Amino acid sequence: MKFGPVAPREARGATAVHSIRQGDLVLKKGTVIGDAEIAALEAAGIKDIVVARVEAGDVSEDQAAADIAAAVAGDGARTDRAFTGRCNLFAEKAGVLVIDIDAVNRLNRVDEAVTLATLSAYKPVVEGEMIATVKIIPFAVAENARDRAVAEAAKARPVIRIAPYVVRKVGVVSTELPGLSPKVIDKTLRITEARLVPAGATIVAERRVPHEHAALTRAIDEVRKAGAEMVIVFGASAIADRRDVIPMAIESAGGAVEHFGMPVDPGNLMLIGRIEGLSVIGAPGCARSPKENGFDWVLMRLLAGLEVSRDDITGMGVGGLLMEIVTRPQPRAEPAVQEGRNVAALVLAAGRSTRMGAVNKMLAEIGGKPLVRIAAEQALASRAKPVIVVTGHEHEKVEKALGDLPVRFVHNRDYAEGLGTSLRTGIAAVPPQADGAIICLGDMPQVDSGLINKLLAAFDPERGALVVVPSIDGKRGNPVVWSRRFFNELMSITGDVGARHLIGQYAEAVVEVPLKGEAALTDVDTPESLDAVKAEIERA
């Protein structure tokens, strides 16, 4: 691959290595230089541009990424269209992600230009979830490097696959001791039912018996005869030894204990047994909680029909300290629409307006309308749905100003702590079927529905456009469109700094939409800026 600076006229057909912003010119990294780009570069006074050009024996980044991803993908995994040297893999169905870790390591050692990243092995995934990505580092890669990577993938065949859930009927037996409230067992059943939902499994039989091995043996036999394909036993007292009630009951029922204990905390006191091919789990006490624990790791694998051997369990120690890990997000309740086609609008209207003096800027009027109403009306007129207004300071007055509009209100009680609290409040209210959110400020009355729609049109996650920002002469502003993939990071923002640092951190995911005229990016912070915006609107 040729690489280096050339004059614009010598760059035809090559790929821009760096982004260029000068005057009205915005040339994104990765753009293939054609006649229009050459003319724009020369008009901007650009003397030379660093480009990459594919040579004989090279494969373009997109072709190489697509070829390697196709070789890696096994049953239940689909590849997306390659773009900017990246080809993503997605789960075609719900199940457990199975990865040949050695094959992934071998492939990543073929050439520094070739990379494969995946989610954790044995992670439960939902349909449509991104599970891996192939990224080619330069703009092209040697053909023999591509071929060696494909060959490494072929040795494993497959490197990555989804093991679909196959166990649908689960039996639950709970033992009882004096002092154990029935409400605890009821709650445990509800939590267990919720755990089974992603796998499409249900509890088909449930028994409650004294904490005694003979009674437990009979109950296990009863739920098996009721059609259970797996049995979970919740003991009133934790298993302390292989001679305790639960392991003895498994053996009395004609089964065997395969392993007791695991190097995962919480989850240490878990037991796995088998009766005539049917798995029996002696659940640890932490399995009564919805928080992630070692029970989840074993349960989901067994629901997918995967063997969980003694070696598998004893190999879970690295990463097995889960005390501080946040519970995994639950799968979406409804199938999502095509990503990029369903974006919610958040109108932030919670601030204290300290620079405006005694006036709440959200209620300051232009043309007889409060600023927050102008912002909400334009959001409603756009393609964004739904429109969510985050209130805080003088929230009753703000809600009254919008009382007849079909918006949803969420109140930020911590608004005095800064913009980050409003982002958290708003993002938490975005419906699960939305693929992203456009963050609108309630004090920008010149942001109209046309601008919002222009930004939404540029939002295209399949092509890597995960964050969309407007810009004028290289200066970025608001509103900003964010993919759902960034929601967790947006909700972690504290203070009054906003999300500007995330835009810098994920530059490759950002797309700019150039605008004409400074007015669209003006926000009202002071009485003077309010007067200036009024004057600009009157002149327009």
XYZ file of C-alpha atoms in Angstrom:
540
model
C 0.000 0.000 0.000
C 1.332 3.415 -0.959
C 1.095 5.975 1.801
C 2.086 9.625 1.948
C 1.388 13.222 0.928
C 0.488 14.116 -2.658
C -0.991 17.108 -4.474
C -4.820 17.006 -4.684
C -4.755 16.225 -8.433
C -2.490 13.249 -7.785
C -4.838 11.868 -5.106
C -7.642 10.797 -7.450
C -8.843 7.311 -6.469
C -6.842 7.238 -3.251
C -8.215 7.361 0.312
C -7.825 10.328 2.643
C -5.830 9.302 5.711
C -6.753 12.302 7.879
C -9.819 14.501 8.260
C -9.420 18.031 6.922
C -11.422 21.063 8.052
C -10.663 24.393 6.496
C -13.277 27.078 5.873
C -16.320 25.443 4.318
C -14.349 22.286 3.532
C -15.015 19.232 5.689
C -13.254 16.130 4.317
C -13.645 13.040 6.476
C -10.932 10.482 7.012
C -11.537 7.489 4.754
C -13.073 9.494 1.897
C -12.130 8.243 -1.575
C -10.833 11.256 -3.504
C -12.740 12.099 -6.685
C -13.115 15.136 -8.899
C -15.432 16.941 -6.467
C -13.005 16.434 -3.589
C -10.059 17.611 -5.704
C -11.932 20.780 -6.627
C -12.882 21.445 -3.006
C -9.308 20.886 -1.805
C -7.881 23.250 -4.369
C -10.548 25.872 -3.643
C -9.605 25.684 0.050
C -5.944 26.206 -0.796
C -4.799 22.740 0.275
C -1.401 22.075 -1.328
C -1.082 18.408 -0.429
C -3.058 15.654 1.263
C -1.921 12.436 2.919
C -3.508 9.462 1.157
C -3.312 5.691 1.001
C -3.496 3.818 -2.290
C -4.050 0.085 -2.712
C -1.339 -1.716 -4.694
C -1.158 -5.082 -6.410
C -1.143 -7.832 -3.789
C -3.221 -5.796 -1.369
C -6.831 -6.250 -0.312
C -8.947 -3.251 0.629
C -9.804 -2.886 4.301
C -13.523 -3.545 3.746
C -12.961 -6.644 1.613
C -10.470 -8.108 4.071
C -12.734 -7.429 7.060
C -15.719 -9.000 5.290
C -13.758 -12.113 4.282
C -12.362 -12.731 7.753
C -15.716 -12.078 9.455
C -17.413 -14.582 7.129
C -14.774 -17.195 8.004
C -15.195 -16.553 11.740
C -19.009 -16.632 11.883
C -20.622 -19.922 12.778
C -24.169 -21.036 13.428
C -26.393 -18.278 14.760
C -24.012 -15.443 13.845
C -24.483 -13.062 10.926
C -22.106 -10.513 9.481
C -22.949 -6.917 8.718
C -21.749 -4.983 5.672
C -18.114 -3.971 6.090
C -17.481 -0.242 6.412
C -14.309 1.733 7.206
C -12.391 -1.490 7.612
C -14.794 -2.936 10.153
C -17.202 -5.844 9.849
C -19.466 -6.508 12.827
C -21.040 -9.821 13.780
C -24.494 -10.055 15.348
C -26.497 -12.797 17.040
C -29.248 -14.144 14.806
C -31.010 -15.708 17.776
C -30.987 -15.674 21.555
C -28.572 -18.057 23.205
C -25.122 -18.387 24.727
C -22.057 -17.103 22.882
C -19.553 -19.916 22.320
C -16.042 -18.859 21.311
C -12.913 -20.822 20.437
C -10.582 -18.611 22.480
C -7.397 -20.232 21.157
C -8.541 -19.656 17.579
C -9.241 -15.983 18.310
C -5.752 -15.598 19.786
C -4.129 -17.336 16.805
C -6.002 -15.140 14.356
C -4.994 -11.955 16.179
C -1.341 -13.017 15.943
C -1.392 -13.478 12.156
C -0.614 -9.831 11.371
C -0.827 -6.568 13.321
C -3.157 -5.221 10.633
C -5.832 -7.837 11.458
C -7.859 -7.747 14.680
C -10.836 -9.685 16.024
C -12.608 -8.600 19.227
C -15.520 -10.443 20.837
C -17.799 -10.315 23.825
C -16.893 -12.610 26.716
C -17.141 -16.320 26.019
C -20.384 -17.901 27.242
C -22.134 -14.549 27.570
C -25.921 -14.843 27.147
C -26.947 -12.753 24.150
C -30.216 -11.644 22.642
C -31.209 -11.608 18.996
C -29.605 -8.677 17.194
C -26.885 -8.106 19.805
C -23.416 -7.279 18.496
C -21.112 -10.140 19.491
C -17.818 -9.498 17.673
C -16.046 -7.160 15.296
C -13.268 -7.627 12.751
C -11.231 -4.456 12.254
C -8.481 -3.961 9.692
C -6.099 -1.322 11.052
C -4.703 0.257 7.824
C -6.675 1.085 4.687
C -5.498 -2.120 3.018
C -3.826 -5.349 4.058
C -1.542 -7.772 2.271
C -3.527 -10.481 0.525
C -1.476 -13.247 2.156
C -2.232 -11.812 5.633
C -5.941 -11.930 4.838
C -5.589 -15.500 3.582
C -3.681 -16.643 6.680
C -6.345 -15.147 8.957
C -9.098 -16.919 7.008
C -7.116 -20.169 7.217
C -6.795 -19.871 11.005
C -10.541 -19.368 11.251
C -11.150 -22.399 9.044
C -9.127 -24.619 11.417
C -11.608 -23.989 14.235
C -14.789 -23.853 12.197
C -16.528 -22.182 13.817
C -14.610 -19.618 15.817
C -17.840 -18.026 17.031
C -21.326 -19.507 17.280
C -24.536 -19.089 19.233
C -25.768 -22.070 21.215
C -29.562 -21.606 21.188
C -31.597 -22.281 24.294
C -33.053 -25.786 24.237
C -34.330 -26.350 27.787
C -37.824 -24.873 28.068
C -39.348 -26.629 31.100
C -37.870 -26.103 34.545
C -38.908 -27.597 37.862
C -38.235 -25.742 41.127
C -38.130 -27.308 44.589
C -37.773 -25.147 47.703
C -37.019 -26.571 51.127
C -38.434 -25.001 54.284
C -37.217 -24.518 57.820
C -38.854 -22.666 60.728
C -38.202 -18.971 60.368
C -38.107 -18.964 56.542
C -40.975 -16.761 55.409
C -43.140 -18.012 52.508
C -42.698 -14.521 51.064
C -38.993 -15.277 50.561
C -39.862 -18.350 48.487
C -42.484 -16.389 46.527
C -39.934 -13.704 45.717
C -37.357 -16.323 44.746
C -39.799 -17.842 42.268
C -40.509 -14.445 40.696
C -36.797 -13.733 40.319
C -36.196 -17.201 38.856
C -39.021 -16.747 36.356
C -37.427 -13.464 35.259
C -34.051 -15.204 34.844
C -35.636 -17.808 32.586
C -37.427 -15.307 30.313
C -34.437 -14.578 27.996
C -34.128 -18.320 27.354
C -37.836 -18.735 26.627
C -38.081 -21.187 29.546
C -40.793 -21.416 32.188
C -41.368 -23.091 35.547
C -43.667 -26.027 34.822
C -43.711 -27.545 38.319
C -43.008 -26.203 41.805
C -42.838 -27.921 45.181
C -42.172 -26.806 48.772
C -41.044 -29.458 51.234
C -39.310 -29.697 54.621
C -35.514 -29.387 54.588
C -35.037 -33.139 54.789
C -33.466 -35.388 52.183
C -36.257 -37.983 51.875
C -38.934 -35.326 51.307
C -36.666 -33.528 48.859
C -35.992 -36.771 46.977
C -39.736 -37.300 46.469
C -40.226 -33.677 45.347
C -37.430 -33.920 42.773
C -39.027 -37.057 41.388
C -42.425 -35.343 41.225
C -41.242 -32.329 39.207
C -39.331 -34.634 36.867
C -42.518 -36.602 36.210
C -44.349 -33.298 35.630
C -42.155 -32.733 32.588
C -39.247 -30.690 33.945
C -36.133 -30.828 31.756
C -34.037 -29.247 34.513
C -34.482 -29.000 38.287
C -33.380 -26.126 40.506
C -33.334 -26.679 44.268
C -33.390 -23.696 46.622
C -32.369 -24.874 50.075
C -33.654 -23.209 53.224
C -30.071 -23.609 54.430
C -26.949 -23.301 52.275
C -25.214 -26.509 51.201
C -22.290 -27.067 53.550
C -20.966 -30.460 52.450
C -21.463 -33.261 49.912
C -23.276 -35.141 52.694
C -25.788 -32.334 53.197
C -29.521 -32.559 52.401
C -29.494 -31.512 48.721
C -26.604 -33.706 47.489
C -27.965 -36.671 49.457
C -31.400 -36.204 47.856
C -29.877 -36.153 44.372
C -28.097 -39.441 45.057
C -31.216 -40.952 46.630
C -33.126 -40.064 43.452
C -30.663 -42.149 41.436
C -28.379 -39.324 40.403
C -24.852 -38.181 41.082
C -23.204 -34.977 42.241
C -20.861 -33.756 39.527
C -19.321 -30.770 41.328
C -19.827 -28.789 44.516
C -18.530 -25.254 44.969
C -17.238 -22.720 42.467
C -14.581 -19.960 42.437
C -17.177 -17.249 41.794
C -18.318 -14.814 44.465
C -21.232 -14.532 44.976
C -22.048 -18.099 44.053
C -19.449 -20.178 45.921
C -21.905 -22.703 47.400
C -23.412 -23.993 44.169
C -23.818 -27.654 43.316
C -24.384 -29.392 39.976
C -25.775 -32.910 39.742
C -27.404 -35.117 37.136
C -30.236 -37.629 37.239
C -30.693 -39.788 34.114
C -29.341 -37.023 31.858
C -31.325 -34.248 33.556
C -29.369 -31.430 35.229
C -30.066 -30.591 38.858
C -28.712 -27.361 40.351
C -28.360 -26.838 44.062
C -28.709 -23.055 43.999
C -26.506 -20.861 46.211
C -28.254 -18.359 48.471
C -27.297 -15.464 46.175
C -29.555 -16.956 43.484
C -32.489 -15.462 45.415
C -31.207 -12.043 44.310
C -31.620 -10.642 40.772
C -27.999 -9.449 40.806
C -25.530 -11.338 38.640
C -23.799 -14.224 40.396
C -22.200 -17.577 39.649
C -25.599 -19.237 39.395
C -26.316 -17.193 36.243
C -23.110 -18.375 34.576
C -24.031 -22.041 34.995
C -27.797 -21.739 34.520
C -27.642 -20.067 31.098
C -25.129 -22.576 29.751
C -27.268 -25.494 30.868
C -30.385 -23.906 29.361
C -28.472 -23.795 26.062
C -27.664 -27.497 26.313
C -23.957 -26.876 26.902
C -21.964 -29.182 29.141
C -20.667 -27.583 32.317
C -17.832 -29.777 33.519
C -15.724 -29.642 36.658
C -12.920 -28.082 34.577
C -15.340 -25.427 33.293
C -16.333 -24.446 36.821
C -12.848 -24.453 38.282
C -11.757 -22.260 35.365
C -14.173 -19.463 36.311
C -11.996 -17.902 38.986
C -10.435 -15.177 36.842
C -13.199 -12.599 36.571
C -15.222 -14.495 39.151
C -15.239 -11.707 41.734
C -18.635 -10.201 40.928
C -19.394 -8.253 44.075
C -19.058 -4.859 42.337
C -20.395 -5.827 38.882
C -23.614 -4.119 37.882
C -26.478 -6.427 36.939
C -26.638 -7.115 33.234
C -29.312 -5.114 31.409
C -32.405 -7.144 30.619
C -33.185 -7.871 26.969
C -35.674 -5.588 25.296
C -39.268 -6.512 25.952
C -40.169 -5.947 22.314
C -38.211 -6.466 19.095
C -36.438 -3.290 18.125
C -37.162 -1.553 14.873
C -34.314 -1.075 12.443
C -31.568 0.830 14.211
C -31.408 4.467 13.179
C -35.129 4.675 12.424
C -36.446 5.221 15.944
C -34.857 8.084 17.882
C -36.323 9.748 20.958
C -35.962 13.475 21.643
C -34.865 14.698 25.066
C -35.529 18.374 25.789
C -33.411 19.417 28.769
C -35.245 22.119 30.747
C -34.130 21.606 34.338
C -31.436 24.244 34.870
C -31.552 27.065 37.412
C -30.727 29.841 34.849
C -28.344 31.523 37.302
C -26.873 33.847 34.648
C -30.347 35.128 33.754
C -30.863 36.677 37.176
C -34.363 36.293 38.584
C -35.790 35.025 35.279
C -36.065 31.334 34.456
C -34.784 31.348 30.887
C -37.001 28.385 30.000
C -39.995 30.647 30.567
C -38.548 33.728 28.862
C -40.580 34.509 25.765
C -39.815 35.159 22.126
C -42.777 36.021 19.934
C -45.131 35.362 22.831
C -43.884 31.806 23.448
C -41.606 30.495 26.240
C -38.259 29.185 25.003
C -39.002 25.695 26.310
C -42.285 25.595 24.367
C -40.511 26.599 21.155
C -37.995 23.769 21.681
C -40.707 21.222 22.501
C -42.895 22.191 19.526
C -39.997 21.833 17.088
C -39.051 18.459 18.554
C -42.670 17.315 18.192
C -42.697 18.482 14.563
C -39.610 16.376 13.792
C -39.267 12.648 13.136
C -38.056 12.052 16.693
C -40.502 10.073 18.831
C -41.333 10.307 21.660
C -40.481 13.764 23.005
C -39.381 13.688 26.649
C -38.958 16.906 28.637
C -36.629 16.801 31.640
C -37.750 19.305 34.265
C -36.124 20.524 37.465
C -36.049 24.159 38.558
C -39.617 25.553 38.744
C -40.878 22.352 37.175
C -44.537 23.215 37.809
C -44.221 26.397 35.724
C -42.367 24.588 32.948
C -44.992 21.843 32.824
C -47.747 24.457 32.739
C -46.081 26.167 29.777
C -46.228 22.840 27.910
C -49.467 21.565 29.400
C -51.362 21.022 26.133
C -48.463 19.429 24.200
C -48.164 15.626 23.815
C -44.824 15.384 25.594
C -43.731 13.161 28.457
C -42.335 14.812 31.587
C -39.620 13.375 33.817
C -38.539 15.353 36.860
C -34.876 15.628 37.852
C -34.852 16.162 41.595
C -31.066 16.627 41.571
C -31.006 19.377 38.937
C -28.924 21.677 41.173
C -26.000 19.237 40.845
C -25.554 19.959 37.141
C -26.328 18.892 33.609
C -25.140 15.312 34.193
C -28.128 14.617 36.437
C -30.535 15.732 33.697
C -28.794 13.478 31.181
C -29.160 10.528 33.547
C -32.809 11.290 34.197
C -33.618 11.717 30.525
C -31.695 8.709 29.226
C -33.317 6.491 31.853
C -36.727 7.522 30.489
C -35.989 6.662 26.832
C -38.181 3.702 25.822
C -36.350 0.406 25.227
C -37.351 0.223 21.559
C -35.555 3.491 20.733
C -32.208 3.089 18.980
C -30.922 6.441 20.159
C -31.781 9.884 21.455
C -31.271 13.434 20.240
C -30.357 15.711 23.146
C -31.992 19.112 22.669
C -31.470 22.109 24.939
C -34.589 23.988 25.942
C -32.826 27.360 25.537
C -32.010 27.101 21.794
C -35.070 28.610 20.060
C -33.460 28.609 16.594
C -33.163 24.826 16.444
C -36.114 23.873 14.282
C -37.603 20.585 13.147
C -35.741 20.798 9.829
C -32.378 20.850 11.586
C -33.402 17.999 13.880
C -34.490 15.901 10.884
C -31.228 16.696 9.096
C -29.280 15.333 12.047
C -31.516 12.261 12.301
C -30.993 11.560 8.601
C -27.226 11.406 9.179
C -27.611 8.919 12.047
C -26.673 5.553 10.533
C -25.152 3.023 12.965
C -24.687 0.421 10.236
C -22.188 2.756 8.587
C -20.531 3.767 11.840
C -22.448 7.043 12.327
C -23.228 6.570 16.020
C -23.005 10.201 17.115
C -24.209 13.113 14.967
C -23.312 16.738 15.713
C -24.009 19.987 13.860
C -21.032 22.216 13.029
C -20.381 25.689 11.643
C -16.889 26.445 10.328
C -15.552 23.489 12.296
C -17.225 24.530 15.566
C -19.485 21.831 16.965
C -22.703 22.516 18.818
C -26.094 21.158 19.816
C -28.367 19.237 19.503
C -26.504 15.904 19.348
C -27.803 12.481 18.327
C -26.483 9.564 20.404
C -26.764 5.843 19.663
C -28.141 3.650 22.433
C -24.692 2.081 22.632
C -23.530 5.163 24.554
C -26.426 5.335 27.024
C -24.518 3.742 29.905
C -21.676 6.213 29.497
C -24.055 9.161 29.233
C -25.705 8.069 32.470
C -22.314 8.019 34.214
C -21.628 11.710 33.557
C -21.439 13.865 36.671
C -21.306 17.600 37.261
C -22.106 20.247 34.671
C -19.724 19.324 31.832
C -22.100 17.574 29.438
C -20.925 14.859 27.055
C -18.306 16.750 25.036
C -15.507 14.496 26.309
C -17.288 11.426 24.912
C -17.406 13.013 21.462
C -13.637 13.467 21.617
C -13.068 10.002 22.998
C -15.049 8.278 20.217
C -14.013 10.435 17.269
C -14.393 7.593 14.764
C -18.087 7.265 15.618
C -18.848 10.976 15.151
C -20.402 12.453 12.015
C -20.609 16.209 11.520
C -23.466 17.917 9.700
C -22.180 21.292 8.411
C -24.588 24.225 8.863
C -24.729 27.738 7.473
C -25.223 30.668 9.820
C -24.123 30.965 13.446
C -27.666 31.512 14.721
C -28.665 27.836 14.827
C -26.050 27.080 17.485
C -26.898 30.018 19.767
C -28.199 29.221 23.242
C -29.729 31.710 25.642
C -27.740 32.114 28.866
C -28.036 35.802 29.711
C -30.528 38.653 29.176
C -28.145 40.024 26.545
C -28.091 36.751 24.593
C -31.893 36.616 24.778
C -32.108 40.085 23.237
C -29.594 39.105 20.564
C -31.555 36.004 19.591
C -34.777 38.014 19.448
C -33.091 40.458 17.094
C -31.762 37.654 14.887
C -35.199 36.072 14.644
C -36.798 39.413 13.760
C -34.195 40.025 11.032
C -34.807 36.556 9.621
